[in-house]
mmCIF file of C-alpha atoms and ligand atoms in Angstrom:
data_model
loop_
_atom_site.group_PDB
_atom_site.id
_atom_site.type_symbol
_atom_site.label_atom_id
_atom_site.label_comp_id
_atom_site.label_asym_id
_atom_site.label_seq_id
_atom_site.Cartn_x
_atom_site.Cartn_y
_atom_site.Cartn_z
ATOM 1 C CA MET U 616 -6.987 -121.143 -92.209
ATOM 2 C CA ALA U 617 -4.660 -120.905 -89.201
ATOM 3 C CA PHE U 618 -5.265 -121.958 -85.633
ATOM 4 C CA VAL U 619 -2.002 -120.563 -84.303
ATOM 5 C CA LYS U 620 -1.557 -116.843 -83.773
ATOM 6 C CA LYS U 621 -0.723 -114.703 -86.806
ATOM 7 C CA GLN U 622 2.678 -113.383 -85.708
ATOM 8 C CA VAL U 623 4.279 -116.789 -85.237
ATOM 9 C CA ASP U 624 6.663 -118.368 -87.739
ATOM 10 C CA VAL U 625 5.251 -121.807 -88.631
ATOM 11 C CA THR U 626 8.235 -123.165 -90.561
ATOM 12 C CA PRO U 627 9.454 -126.303 -88.719
ATOM 13 C CA ILE U 628 12.646 -126.222 -86.654
ATOM 14 C CA GLU U 629 15.499 -127.151 -88.913
ATOM 15 C CA ASP U 630 17.121 -129.504 -86.479
ATOM 16 C CA THR U 631 20.444 -129.915 -88.178
ATOM 17 C CA VAL U 632 21.952 -131.681 -85.187
ATOM 18 C CA PHE U 633 19.430 -134.470 -84.635
ATOM 19 C CA ALA U 634 19.109 -135.243 -88.357
ATOM 20 C CA ILE U 635 22.863 -135.792 -88.626
ATOM 21 C CA VAL U 636 22.997 -137.707 -85.331
ATOM 22 C CA LYS U 637 20.471 -140.091 -86.871
ATOM 23 C CA LEU U 638 22.556 -140.534 -90.014
ATOM 24 C CA ALA U 639 25.659 -141.189 -87.924
ATOM 25 C CA LYS U 640 23.830 -143.837 -85.877
ATOM 26 C CA GLN U 641 22.578 -145.478 -89.047
ATOM 27 C CA ALA U 642 26.117 -145.581 -90.449
ATOM 28 C CA ILE U 643 27.363 -147.181 -87.210
ATOM 29 C CA MET U 644 24.644 -149.856 -87.454
ATOM 30 C CA GLU U 645 25.608 -150.629 -91.048
ATOM 31 C CA LYS U 646 29.398 -150.340 -90.930
ATOM 32 C CA GLY U 647 30.299 -150.800 -87.284
ATOM 33 C CA GLU U 648 31.537 -148.431 -84.579
ATOM 34 C CA ASP U 649 35.169 -148.337 -85.733
ATOM 35 C CA ALA U 650 34.345 -147.242 -89.272
ATOM 36 C CA VAL U 651 32.462 -144.095 -88.239
ATOM 37 C CA VAL U 652 33.429 -140.796 -86.599
ATOM 38 C CA ASN U 653 30.378 -139.405 -84.856
ATOM 39 C CA ALA U 654 31.379 -135.874 -83.800
ATOM 40 C CA THR U 655 27.820 -134.602 -83.598
ATOM 41 C CA ILE U 656 26.696 -135.086 -80.000
ATOM 42 C CA GLY U 657 26.983 -131.992 -77.807
ATOM 43 C CA SER U 658 26.926 -133.731 -74.416
ATOM 44 C CA LEU U 659 29.907 -135.013 -72.459
ATOM 45 C CA TYR U 660 30.698 -138.656 -73.324
ATOM 46 C CA GLY U 661 33.342 -140.893 -71.862
ATOM 47 C CA GLU U 662 35.983 -142.927 -73.665
ATOM 48 C CA ASP U 663 33.555 -145.870 -73.506
ATOM 49 C CA GLY U 664 31.158 -144.055 -75.846
ATOM 50 C CA ARG U 665 28.539 -143.539 -73.117
ATOM 51 C CA ILE U 666 27.099 -140.309 -71.774
ATOM 52 C CA VAL U 667 28.893 -139.194 -68.609
ATOM 53 C CA ALA U 668 26.688 -139.274 -65.499
ATOM 54 C CA TYR U 669 28.862 -138.396 -62.498
ATOM 55 C CA ASP U 670 28.672 -140.741 -59.482
ATOM 56 C CA SER U 671 29.238 -137.672 -57.312
ATOM 57 C CA VAL U 672 26.040 -136.142 -58.772
ATOM 58 C CA PHE U 673 23.723 -139.085 -59.346
ATOM 59 C CA GLY U 674 24.739 -141.002 -56.198
ATOM 60 C CA PRO U 675 23.405 -138.201 -53.962
ATOM 61 C CA TYR U 676 20.466 -137.696 -56.310
ATOM 62 C CA ASP U 677 19.416 -141.329 -55.928
ATOM 63 C CA ARG U 678 19.569 -140.963 -52.150
ATOM 64 C CA ILE U 679 17.136 -138.024 -52.108
ATOM 65 C CA LYS U 680 13.876 -139.078 -50.457
ATOM 66 C CA LYS U 681 11.029 -139.759 -52.842
ATOM 67 C CA GLU U 682 8.874 -137.217 -51.002
ATOM 68 C CA VAL U 683 11.448 -134.512 -51.774
ATOM 69 C CA LYS U 684 11.385 -135.520 -55.437
ATOM 70 C CA ALA U 685 7.591 -135.515 -55.390
ATOM 71 C CA ALA U 686 7.176 -132.110 -53.753
ATOM 72 C CA TYR U 687 6.789 -128.755 -55.465
ATOM 73 C CA ALA U 688 9.653 -126.383 -54.869
ATOM 74 C CA ALA U 689 9.079 -123.832 -52.140
ATOM 75 C CA SER U 690 8.789 -120.806 -54.442
ATOM 76 C CA PHE U 691 8.637 -119.678 -58.067
ATOM 77 C CA THR U 692 12.066 -118.073 -57.796
ATOM 78 C CA GLY U 693 13.602 -121.339 -56.568
ATOM 79 C CA ASN U 694 14.590 -122.796 -53.200
ATOM 80 C CA GLU U 695 16.436 -120.277 -51.041
ATOM 81 C CA SER U 696 19.400 -122.613 -50.476
ATOM 82 C CA TYR U 697 19.696 -123.149 -54.231
ATOM 83 C CA ARG U 698 19.524 -119.435 -55.039
ATOM 84 C CA LYS U 699 22.210 -118.682 -52.491
ATOM 85 C CA GLN U 700 24.404 -121.535 -53.664
ATOM 86 C CA VAL U 701 24.131 -120.613 -57.360
ATOM 87 C CA TYR U 702 25.414 -117.150 -56.477
ATOM 88 C CA GLU U 703 28.324 -118.602 -54.502
ATOM 89 C CA TRP U 704 29.131 -121.158 -57.180
ATOM 90 C CA VAL U 705 28.990 -118.826 -60.159
ATOM 91 C CA CYS U 706 30.939 -116.005 -58.496
ATOM 92 C CA GLY U 707 33.547 -118.260 -56.864
ATOM 93 C CA ASP U 708 36.266 -116.184 -55.193
ATOM 94 C CA ASN U 709 35.240 -112.929 -56.846
ATOM 95 C CA LYS U 710 33.917 -110.270 -54.539
ATOM 96 C CA LEU U 711 31.160 -108.497 -56.408
ATOM 97 C CA HIS U 712 30.007 -105.138 -55.073
ATOM 98 C CA LEU U 713 26.742 -105.330 -56.944
ATOM 99 C CA ALA U 714 23.137 -105.850 -55.985
ATOM 100 C CA HIS U 715 22.107 -109.342 -56.984
ATOM 101 C CA SER U 716 19.357 -111.905 -57.172
ATOM 102 C CA VAL U 717 19.058 -115.446 -58.507
ATOM 103 C CA ILE U 718 15.999 -116.956 -60.169
ATOM 104 C CA ALA U 719 15.863 -120.697 -60.757
ATOM 105 C CA THR U 720 15.075 -121.464 -64.394
ATOM 106 C CA ALA U 721 14.383 -124.435 -66.636
ATOM 107 C CA GLY U 722 18.013 -124.978 -67.589
ATOM 108 C CA GLY U 723 20.227 -122.222 -68.935
ATOM 109 C CA SER U 724 17.714 -122.147 -71.808
ATOM 110 C CA GLY U 725 15.030 -120.863 -69.438
ATOM 111 C CA ALA U 726 17.269 -118.025 -68.252
ATOM 112 C CA VAL U 727 18.221 -116.965 -71.784
ATOM 113 C CA SER U 728 14.663 -117.197 -73.036
ATOM 114 C CA ILE U 729 13.027 -115.115 -70.298
ATOM 115 C CA ALA U 730 15.783 -112.526 -70.592
ATOM 116 C CA ILE U 731 15.122 -112.156 -74.328
ATOM 117 C CA ASN U 732 11.382 -112.009 -73.728
ATOM 118 C CA GLU U 733 11.370 -109.572 -70.839
ATOM 119 C CA MET U 734 14.261 -107.211 -71.475
ATOM 120 C CA LEU U 735 13.211 -106.250 -75.015
ATOM 121 C CA ASP U 736 9.887 -105.122 -76.412
ATOM 122 C CA GLU U 737 8.426 -106.920 -79.421
ATOM 123 C CA GLY U 738 9.987 -105.613 -82.628
ATOM 124 C CA GLN U 739 13.239 -104.592 -80.937
ATOM 125 C CA THR U 740 16.555 -106.179 -81.864
ATOM 126 C CA LEU U 741 18.732 -108.615 -79.925
ATOM 127 C CA VAL U 742 22.478 -108.640 -80.574
ATOM 128 C CA ILE U 743 24.234 -112.036 -80.725
ATOM 129 C CA PRO U 744 27.583 -113.287 -82.069
ATOM 130 C CA LYS U 745 27.754 -114.230 -85.789
ATOM 131 C CA ILE U 746 28.644 -117.782 -84.887
ATOM 132 C CA ALA U 747 26.361 -118.809 -82.051
ATOM 133 C CA TRP U 748 24.160 -121.390 -80.370
ATOM 134 C CA GLY U 749 21.130 -121.665 -82.668
ATOM 135 C CA SER U 750 18.561 -121.284 -79.886
ATOM 136 C CA TYR U 751 19.262 -117.557 -79.391
ATOM 137 C CA ALA U 752 17.730 -116.740 -82.775
ATOM 138 C CA LEU U 753 14.853 -119.198 -82.255
ATOM 139 C CA MET U 754 14.022 -117.717 -78.856
ATOM 140 C CA ALA U 755 14.112 -114.210 -80.312
ATOM 141 C CA SER U 756 11.800 -115.219 -83.135
ATOM 142 C CA MET U 757 9.293 -116.821 -80.727
ATOM 143 C CA HIS U 758 9.178 -113.545 -78.799
ATOM 144 C CA ASN U 759 8.851 -111.401 -81.949
ATOM 145 C CA VAL U 760 12.301 -109.961 -81.417
ATOM 146 C CA ALA U 761 14.639 -109.341 -84.370
ATOM 147 C CA VAL U 762 18.284 -110.421 -84.359
ATOM 148 C CA THR U 763 21.474 -108.851 -85.572
ATOM 149 C CA SER U 764 24.988 -110.155 -85.044
ATOM 150 C CA TYR U 765 28.548 -109.043 -84.431
ATOM 151 C CA GLU U 766 31.634 -110.563 -85.994
ATOM 152 C CA LEU U 767 33.199 -112.663 -83.259
ATOM 153 C CA PHE U 768 36.815 -112.689 -84.374
ATOM 154 C CA ASP U 769 39.391 -110.294 -85.650
ATOM 155 C CA GLY U 770 42.132 -112.795 -86.429
ATOM 156 C CA ASP U 771 42.626 -114.719 -83.212
ATOM 157 C CA ARG U 772 41.054 -112.097 -80.965
ATOM 158 C CA PHE U 773 37.590 -110.923 -79.980
ATOM 159 C CA HIS U 774 36.377 -108.467 -82.628
ATOM 160 C CA LEU U 775 35.894 -105.507 -80.341
ATOM 161 C CA ARG U 776 35.430 -103.024 -83.194
ATOM 162 C CA ASP U 777 32.587 -104.965 -84.766
ATOM 163 C CA PHE U 778 31.015 -105.621 -81.363
ATOM 164 C CA GLU U 779 31.065 -101.851 -80.770
ATOM 165 C CA ARG U 780 29.773 -101.026 -84.239
ATOM 166 C CA VAL U 781 26.772 -103.370 -84.011
ATOM 167 C CA CYS U 782 25.892 -102.450 -80.416
ATOM 168 C CA ARG U 783 26.068 -98.744 -81.255
ATOM 169 C CA GLU U 784 23.907 -99.162 -84.346
ATOM 170 C CA VAL U 785 21.197 -100.984 -82.370
ATOM 171 C CA MET U 786 21.407 -98.548 -79.456
ATOM 172 C CA GLU U 787 21.025 -95.534 -81.738
ATOM 173 C CA LYS U 788 17.916 -97.118 -83.236
ATOM 174 C CA GLN U 789 16.092 -98.339 -80.124
ATOM 175 C CA HIS U 790 17.812 -96.657 -77.147
ATOM 176 C CA LYS U 791 18.069 -100.031 -75.443
ATOM 177 C CA LEU U 792 20.545 -102.844 -75.822
ATOM 178 C CA LEU U 793 20.419 -106.549 -75.005
ATOM 179 C CA VAL U 794 23.604 -108.261 -76.119
ATOM 180 C CA VAL U 795 24.579 -111.918 -75.760
ATOM 181 C CA ILE U 796 28.141 -112.740 -74.756
ATOM 182 C CA ASN U 797 28.608 -116.508 -74.575
ATOM 183 C CA ASP U 798 31.792 -116.656 -72.538
ATOM 184 C CA PRO U 799 33.871 -118.454 -71.338
ATOM 185 C CA CYS U 800 34.049 -121.545 -73.598
ATOM 186 C CA HIS U 801 31.996 -120.098 -76.433
ATOM 187 C CA ASN U 802 29.710 -122.554 -78.226
ATOM 188 C CA PRO U 803 30.727 -123.613 -80.874
ATOM 189 C CA THR U 804 34.257 -122.182 -81.235
ATOM 190 C CA GLY U 805 35.716 -122.799 -77.769
ATOM 191 C CA TYR U 806 36.974 -119.205 -77.526
ATOM 192 C CA SER U 807 37.243 -117.466 -74.153
ATOM 193 C CA MET U 808 37.731 -113.732 -73.870
ATOM 194 C CA SER U 809 40.693 -112.340 -71.939
ATOM 195 C CA MET U 810 40.364 -110.030 -68.931
ATOM 196 C CA ALA U 811 41.566 -107.172 -71.143
ATOM 197 C CA GLU U 812 38.811 -107.899 -73.668
ATOM 198 C CA TRP U 813 36.175 -107.956 -70.920
ATOM 199 C CA LYS U 814 37.492 -104.644 -69.566
ATOM 200 C CA GLN U 815 37.215 -103.078 -73.006
ATOM 201 C CA VAL U 816 33.677 -104.425 -73.440
ATOM 202 C CA ILE U 817 32.504 -103.060 -70.076
ATOM 203 C CA GLY U 818 34.240 -99.722 -70.672
ATOM 204 C CA PHE U 819 32.516 -99.404 -74.036
ATOM 205 C CA LEU U 820 29.075 -100.442 -72.734
ATOM 206 C CA ASN U 821 29.341 -97.946 -69.871
ATOM 207 C CA GLU U 822 29.974 -95.252 -72.435
ATOM 208 C CA LEU U 823 27.159 -96.470 -74.693
ATOM 209 C CA SER U 824 24.685 -96.461 -71.808
ATOM 210 C CA ALA U 825 24.525 -92.660 -72.139
ATOM 211 C CA LEU U 826 22.139 -93.405 -75.032
ATOM 212 C CA GLY U 827 19.962 -95.984 -73.243
ATOM 213 C CA ASP U 828 19.987 -98.903 -70.825
ATOM 214 C CA VAL U 829 22.285 -101.829 -71.534
ATOM 215 C CA VAL U 830 21.729 -105.467 -70.572
ATOM 216 C CA ILE U 831 24.533 -107.970 -71.038
ATOM 217 C CA LEU U 832 23.266 -111.540 -71.303
ATOM 218 C CA ASN U 833 26.346 -113.520 -70.290
ATOM 219 C CA ASP U 834 25.717 -117.165 -71.123
ATOM 220 C CA VAL U 835 28.160 -119.179 -68.988
ATOM 221 C CA ALA U 836 26.767 -122.627 -69.854
ATOM 222 C CA TYR U 837 30.229 -124.234 -70.232
ATOM 223 C CA ILE U 838 32.121 -122.293 -67.537
ATOM 224 C CA ASP U 839 32.915 -125.381 -65.462
ATOM 225 C CA TYR U 840 34.783 -126.970 -68.393
ATOM 226 C CA ALA U 841 37.294 -124.157 -68.835
ATOM 227 C CA TYR U 842 40.966 -125.193 -68.726
ATOM 228 C CA GLN U 843 42.233 -121.891 -67.316
ATOM 229 C CA LYS U 844 42.632 -121.884 -63.543
ATOM 230 C CA ASP U 845 40.311 -119.034 -62.790
ATOM 231 C CA ALA U 846 37.683 -118.918 -65.471
ATOM 232 C CA ARG U 847 35.552 -116.703 -63.224
ATOM 233 C CA ALA U 848 38.087 -113.915 -62.699
ATOM 234 C CA TYR U 849 36.509 -111.770 -65.431
ATOM 235 C CA LEU U 850 33.351 -111.415 -63.292
ATOM 236 C CA SER U 851 35.182 -108.901 -61.101
ATOM 237 C CA VAL U 852 35.231 -106.570 -64.134
ATOM 238 C CA LEU U 853 31.435 -106.369 -63.797
ATOM 239 C CA ASN U 854 32.030 -104.281 -60.652
ATOM 240 C CA GLU U 855 32.896 -101.491 -63.082
ATOM 241 C CA MET U 856 29.410 -101.450 -64.667
ATOM 242 C CA ASN U 857 27.716 -98.101 -64.180
ATOM 243 C CA ALA U 858 24.108 -97.706 -62.983
ATOM 244 C CA HIS U 859 22.706 -98.001 -66.526
ATOM 245 C CA VAL U 860 24.263 -101.387 -67.239
ATOM 246 C CA MET U 861 22.967 -104.721 -65.944
ATOM 247 C CA CYS U 862 24.342 -108.220 -66.409
ATOM 248 C CA ILE U 863 22.162 -111.340 -66.498
ATOM 249 C CA VAL U 864 24.315 -114.419 -66.116
ATOM 250 C CA ALA U 865 22.632 -117.548 -67.537
ATOM 251 C CA PHE U 866 23.864 -120.616 -65.663
ATOM 252 C CA SER U 867 23.265 -124.237 -66.673
ATOM 253 C CA CYS U 868 23.263 -127.177 -64.239
ATOM 254 C CA SER U 869 22.883 -129.385 -67.334
ATOM 255 C CA LYS U 870 26.499 -128.768 -68.309
ATOM 256 C CA THR U 871 28.056 -128.243 -64.894
ATOM 257 C CA LEU U 872 26.644 -131.442 -63.386
ATOM 258 C CA THR U 873 26.080 -133.452 -66.622
ATOM 259 C CA SER U 874 22.394 -133.442 -65.677
ATOM 260 C CA TYR U 875 20.862 -132.310 -68.965
ATOM 261 C CA GLY U 876 17.586 -134.108 -68.307
ATOM 262 C CA LEU U 877 16.923 -132.538 -64.911
ATOM 263 C CA ARG U 878 16.172 -129.130 -66.488
ATOM 264 C CA CYS U 879 17.722 -126.945 -63.873
ATOM 265 C CA GLY U 880 19.551 -123.655 -64.285
ATOM 266 C CA ALA U 881 19.443 -120.063 -63.136
ATOM 267 C CA ALA U 882 19.451 -116.403 -64.083
ATOM 268 C CA LEU U 883 21.810 -114.387 -61.901
ATOM 269 C CA LEU U 884 20.959 -110.681 -61.974
ATOM 270 C CA LEU U 885 23.745 -108.198 -61.268
ATOM 271 C CA ALA U 886 23.545 -104.398 -61.222
ATOM 272 C CA LYS U 887 24.569 -101.370 -59.171
ATOM 273 C CA ASP U 888 21.060 -100.446 -58.115
ATOM 274 C CA ALA U 889 19.127 -102.884 -55.883
ATOM 275 C CA ALA U 890 15.769 -101.422 -56.986
ATOM 276 C CA GLN U 891 16.581 -102.234 -60.608
ATOM 277 C CA VAL U 892 17.546 -105.798 -59.709
ATOM 278 C CA ARG U 893 14.332 -106.169 -57.705
ATOM 279 C CA GLU U 894 12.276 -104.991 -60.673
ATOM 280 C CA VAL U 895 13.782 -107.631 -62.963
ATOM 281 C CA GLU U 896 13.425 -110.242 -60.219
ATOM 282 C CA ILE U 897 9.681 -109.502 -59.971
ATOM 283 C CA VAL U 898 9.230 -109.804 -63.717
ATOM 284 C CA PHE U 899 11.287 -113.013 -63.923
ATOM 285 C CA GLU U 900 9.338 -114.528 -61.026
ATOM 286 C CA LYS U 901 6.064 -113.812 -62.842
ATOM 287 C CA MET U 902 7.514 -115.194 -66.034
ATOM 288 C CA ALA U 903 8.624 -118.371 -64.234
ATOM 289 C CA ARG U 904 5.184 -118.741 -62.677
ATOM 290 C CA SER U 905 3.523 -118.321 -66.072
ATOM 291 C CA LEU U 906 5.843 -120.714 -67.944
ATOM 292 C CA TRP U 907 7.092 -123.599 -65.838
ATOM 293 C CA SER U 908 5.677 -122.654 -62.416
ATOM 294 C CA ASN U 909 8.646 -124.017 -60.523
ATOM 295 C CA ILE U 910 11.828 -125.978 -61.066
ATOM 296 C CA PRO U 911 12.233 -129.632 -59.948
ATOM 297 C CA ASN U 912 12.739 -129.544 -56.202
ATOM 298 C CA ALA U 913 15.160 -132.474 -56.139
ATOM 299 C CA ALA U 914 17.326 -131.009 -58.912
ATOM 300 C CA MET U 915 17.837 -127.821 -56.892
ATOM 301 C CA GLU U 916 18.428 -129.689 -53.643
ATOM 302 C CA ASN U 917 20.952 -131.916 -55.378
ATOM 303 C CA PHE U 918 22.898 -128.985 -56.848
ATOM 304 C CA THR U 919 23.161 -127.462 -53.386
ATOM 305 C CA TYR U 920 24.379 -130.736 -51.881
ATOM 306 C CA VAL U 921 26.844 -131.551 -54.665
ATOM 307 C CA THR U 922 28.437 -128.093 -54.617
ATOM 308 C CA THR U 923 28.741 -127.895 -50.799
ATOM 309 C CA ILE U 924 28.989 -131.175 -48.841
ATOM 310 C CA GLY U 925 29.785 -133.176 -51.964
ATOM 311 C CA LYS U 926 32.033 -130.522 -53.524
ATOM 312 C CA ASP U 927 35.428 -132.228 -53.235
ATOM 313 C CA ALA U 928 34.202 -135.496 -54.725
ATOM 314 C CA PHE U 929 32.413 -133.639 -57.501
ATOM 315 C CA LEU U 930 35.357 -131.401 -58.392
ATOM 316 C CA GLN U 931 37.668 -134.401 -58.473
ATOM 317 C CA GLU U 932 35.390 -136.374 -60.749
ATOM 318 C CA LYS U 933 34.703 -133.398 -63.020
ATOM 319 C CA GLN U 934 38.404 -132.597 -63.296
ATOM 320 C CA GLU U 935 39.069 -136.011 -64.872
ATOM 321 C CA TYR U 936 36.797 -135.001 -67.717
ATOM 322 C CA VAL U 937 38.233 -131.511 -68.005
ATOM 323 C CA GLU U 938 41.601 -133.227 -68.489
ATOM 324 C CA LEU U 939 40.070 -135.582 -71.029
ATOM 325 C CA LEU U 940 38.628 -132.638 -72.982
ATOM 326 C CA ARG U 941 42.036 -131.004 -72.840
ATOM 327 C CA LYS U 942 43.657 -134.123 -74.335
ATOM 328 C CA ARG U 943 41.043 -134.545 -77.046
ATOM 329 C CA SER U 944 41.144 -130.888 -78.056
ATOM 330 C CA ALA U 945 44.954 -130.713 -77.966
ATOM 331 C CA CYS U 946 45.123 -133.752 -80.206
ATOM 332 C CA PHE U 947 42.719 -132.261 -82.755
ATOM 333 C CA ILE U 948 44.148 -128.723 -82.675
ATOM 334 C CA GLU U 949 47.792 -129.804 -82.869
ATOM 335 C CA GLU U 950 47.082 -132.060 -85.824
ATOM 336 C CA ALA U 951 44.968 -129.339 -87.473
ATOM 337 C CA GLU U 952 47.846 -126.880 -87.120
ATOM 338 C CA ALA U 953 50.296 -129.407 -88.517
ATOM 339 C CA CYS U 954 48.229 -129.954 -91.667
ATOM 340 C CA ALA U 955 46.918 -126.355 -91.922
ATOM 341 C CA LEU U 956 43.262 -127.194 -91.407
ATOM 342 C CA PRO U 957 41.914 -123.753 -90.412
ATOM 343 C CA CYS U 958 40.070 -123.604 -87.083
ATOM 344 C CA TYR U 959 38.498 -120.727 -85.150
ATOM 345 C CA PRO U 960 40.619 -119.724 -82.155
ATOM 346 C CA TYR U 961 39.978 -122.472 -79.623
ATOM 347 C CA LYS U 962 40.945 -122.122 -75.981
ATOM 348 C CA GLU U 963 38.739 -124.529 -74.041
ATOM 349 C CA GLY U 964 35.431 -126.323 -73.850
ATOM 350 C CA PHE U 965 33.213 -128.828 -75.617
ATOM 351 C CA PHE U 966 33.630 -127.953 -79.307
ATOM 352 C CA VAL U 967 36.242 -127.111 -81.911
ATOM 353 C CA THR U 968 35.023 -125.407 -85.085
ATOM 354 C CA VAL U 969 36.711 -125.664 -88.454
ATOM 355 C CA LYS U 970 36.675 -122.322 -90.250
ATOM 356 C CA MET U 971 34.879 -122.126 -93.603
ATOM 357 C CA PRO U 972 35.202 -119.230 -96.072
ATOM 358 C CA ASP U 973 31.447 -119.306 -96.777
ATOM 359 C CA ASN U 974 28.390 -121.484 -96.217
ATOM 360 C CA GLN U 975 28.414 -122.968 -99.746
ATOM 361 C CA THR U 976 31.892 -124.369 -99.198
ATOM 362 C CA ARG U 977 30.803 -125.519 -95.730
ATOM 363 C CA ASP U 978 27.836 -127.425 -97.199
ATOM 364 C CA ARG U 979 30.021 -129.185 -99.776
ATOM 365 C CA PHE U 980 32.621 -130.035 -97.158
ATOM 366 C CA HIS U 981 30.001 -131.332 -94.739
ATOM 367 C CA GLU U 982 28.539 -133.618 -97.412
ATOM 368 C CA ALA U 983 31.974 -134.853 -98.457
ATOM 369 C CA LEU U 984 32.836 -135.604 -94.823
ATOM 370 C CA MET U 985 29.689 -137.707 -94.448
ATOM 371 C CA LYS U 986 30.619 -139.690 -97.554
ATOM 372 C CA GLN U 987 33.780 -140.638 -95.653
ATOM 373 C CA ASP U 988 31.736 -141.458 -92.523
ATOM 374 C CA ILE U 989 32.751 -138.347 -90.595
ATOM 375 C CA TYR U 990 29.649 -136.798 -89.046
ATOM 376 C CA THR U 991 29.804 -133.197 -87.827
ATOM 377 C CA VAL U 992 27.410 -130.278 -87.352
ATOM 378 C CA LYS U 993 27.137 -127.268 -89.654
ATOM 379 C CA VAL U 994 27.310 -123.844 -87.998
ATOM 380 C CA ASN U 995 27.509 -120.424 -89.627
ATOM 381 C CA THR U 996 30.748 -120.445 -91.678
ATOM 382 C CA GLY U 997 32.005 -123.443 -89.786
ATOM 383 C CA ILE U 998 31.963 -127.159 -89.132
ATOM 384 C CA ARG U 999 31.542 -128.063 -85.460
ATOM 385 C CA VAL U 1000 33.513 -131.016 -84.154
ATOM 386 C CA ALA U 1001 32.063 -132.161 -80.818
ATOM 387 C CA ILE U 1002 35.202 -133.328 -79.035
ATOM 388 C CA CYS U 1003 33.046 -133.571 -75.891
ATOM 389 C CA SER U 1004 31.623 -136.846 -77.163
ATOM 390 C CA LEU U 1005 34.483 -138.084 -79.342
ATOM 391 C CA PRO U 1006 36.834 -140.667 -77.805
ATOM 392 C CA LEU U 1007 40.510 -139.792 -77.978
ATOM 393 C CA LYS U 1008 41.271 -142.583 -80.446
ATOM 394 C CA LYS U 1009 38.717 -141.071 -82.826
ATOM 395 C CA CYS U 1010 40.293 -137.610 -82.449
ATOM 396 C CA GLU U 1011 43.627 -139.038 -83.544
ATOM 397 C CA GLY U 1012 44.233 -138.476 -87.238
ATOM 398 C CA LEU U 1013 40.839 -136.788 -87.680
ATOM 399 C CA ALA U 1014 42.122 -133.313 -88.579
ATOM 400 C CA LYS U 1015 44.406 -134.781 -91.248
ATOM 401 C CA ARG U 1016 41.570 -136.816 -92.739
ATOM 402 C CA MET U 1017 39.351 -133.742 -92.742
ATOM 403 C CA LYS U 1018 42.057 -131.680 -94.437
ATOM 404 C CA GLU U 1019 42.471 -134.301 -97.172
ATOM 405 C CA ILE U 1020 38.732 -134.153 -97.834
ATOM 406 C CA TYR U 1021 38.706 -130.337 -97.637
ATOM 407 C CA VAL U 1022 41.280 -129.860 -100.384
ATOM 408 C CA GLN U 1023 39.011 -131.800 -102.727
ATOM 409 C CA VAL U 1024 35.799 -129.765 -102.231
HETATM 410 N N1 PLP B 273 23.854 -121.961 -73.724
HETATM 411 C C1 PLP B 273 24.534 -122.645 -74.633
HETATM 412 C C2 PLP B 273 25.602 -121.955 -75.391
HETATM 413 C C3 PLP B 273 24.244 -123.988 -74.878
HETATM 414 O O1 PLP B 273 24.946 -124.668 -75.791
HETATM 415 C C4 PLP B 273 23.206 -124.604 -74.143
HETATM 416 C C5 PLP B 273 22.838 -126.005 -74.409
HETATM 417 O O2 PLP B 273 23.254 -126.629 -75.334
HETATM 418 C C6 PLP B 273 22.535 -123.835 -73.184
HETATM 419 C C7 PLP B 273 22.873 -122.516 -73.002
HETATM 420 C C8 PLP B 273 21.400 -124.340 -72.335
HETATM 421 O O3 PLP B 273 21.455 -125.599 -71.847
HETATM 422 P P1 PLP B 273 20.400 -126.081 -70.759
HETATM 423 O O4 PLP B 273 19.101 -125.437 -71.052
HETATM 424 O O5 PLP B 273 20.343 -127.547 -70.896
HETATM 425 O O6 PLP B 273 20.935 -125.626 -69.434
#
């Protein structure tokens, strides 16, 4: 007997993160805060061990009239001021000569999910990186879409050859390509591609589009926590996309504003041809209407306020945490280099990932770490260390401790 539809996978979500978070909390209760390293939580936490909630974001939010909070948003695509402001915010100083539209979504997750659902037919294949945010594969599976993956690194660089190989293979099979590029500040490695790498990717995808249409799903969830001065400069390379290539940029207010609970984000559609953008906009609007109807009015209004009138205060407050992330990551990476604990090439962002030769070794290492009260998250051939929530004093000496445990597994 089965009440749910036949095509759906009924195995429960293997929530590796929350299970370990629970264990870490239990260990803290038993042994005290100082005895435990909890590097599991993927949200931004301060040095006081509390989630960061910016005054420059939640001050204005609290001042929004209750009637504005109560009201439905004006449309299924999102409030006009929000849509306009997301475009301005995401593009920054880059002048894009592309047709565009913005659809408000339920977090960055909403943007990624509707893109996977609506750009591929059931049974087609989505291309993602080998080490990636787990939700991509889950979303694909819920939409009856298969997944294949490209090797992310060739040494310390983006593995262009494998990216090309996998994209070509999928394109030859289905004459359509949807490929996820989670950049900048890739989750979970902290890698950001260079301009040259982006140019090569766009050049290749232009060429590949002779065989079928190409959609790049550029997940920029962590873009506002990049250390480089102009993390958005690569967007200008998108001007080189030909008429058969589209880019959907998935933007997350959760990360940018530390407002994870407000469920606000956007899909920014970019392509040469306005008619093509309009077609996707229509489909995404219908999808939004059918899934979440509309996005919290106050969340959109607040984003617009914080990134315009409140911009200076917000940028100043956010920068303090960018600097904190920089300190925490530098501490971990420098110590890892000193003791030869192998890490994936980290440049910026919320996570550092220790490189594992295979998943069996990873599992043993992960267990051994927990025995020493170091709680981390397993990812494909890696151990994710969430420096975003780990106070600096807990980062100190951590790589060395991890290395000592690693040599024993
Ligand atoms: N993309 C990546 C890589 C993420 O890690 C996350 C959240 O963890 C998201 C997108 C979506 O976040 P949200 O739906 O809260 O905007």
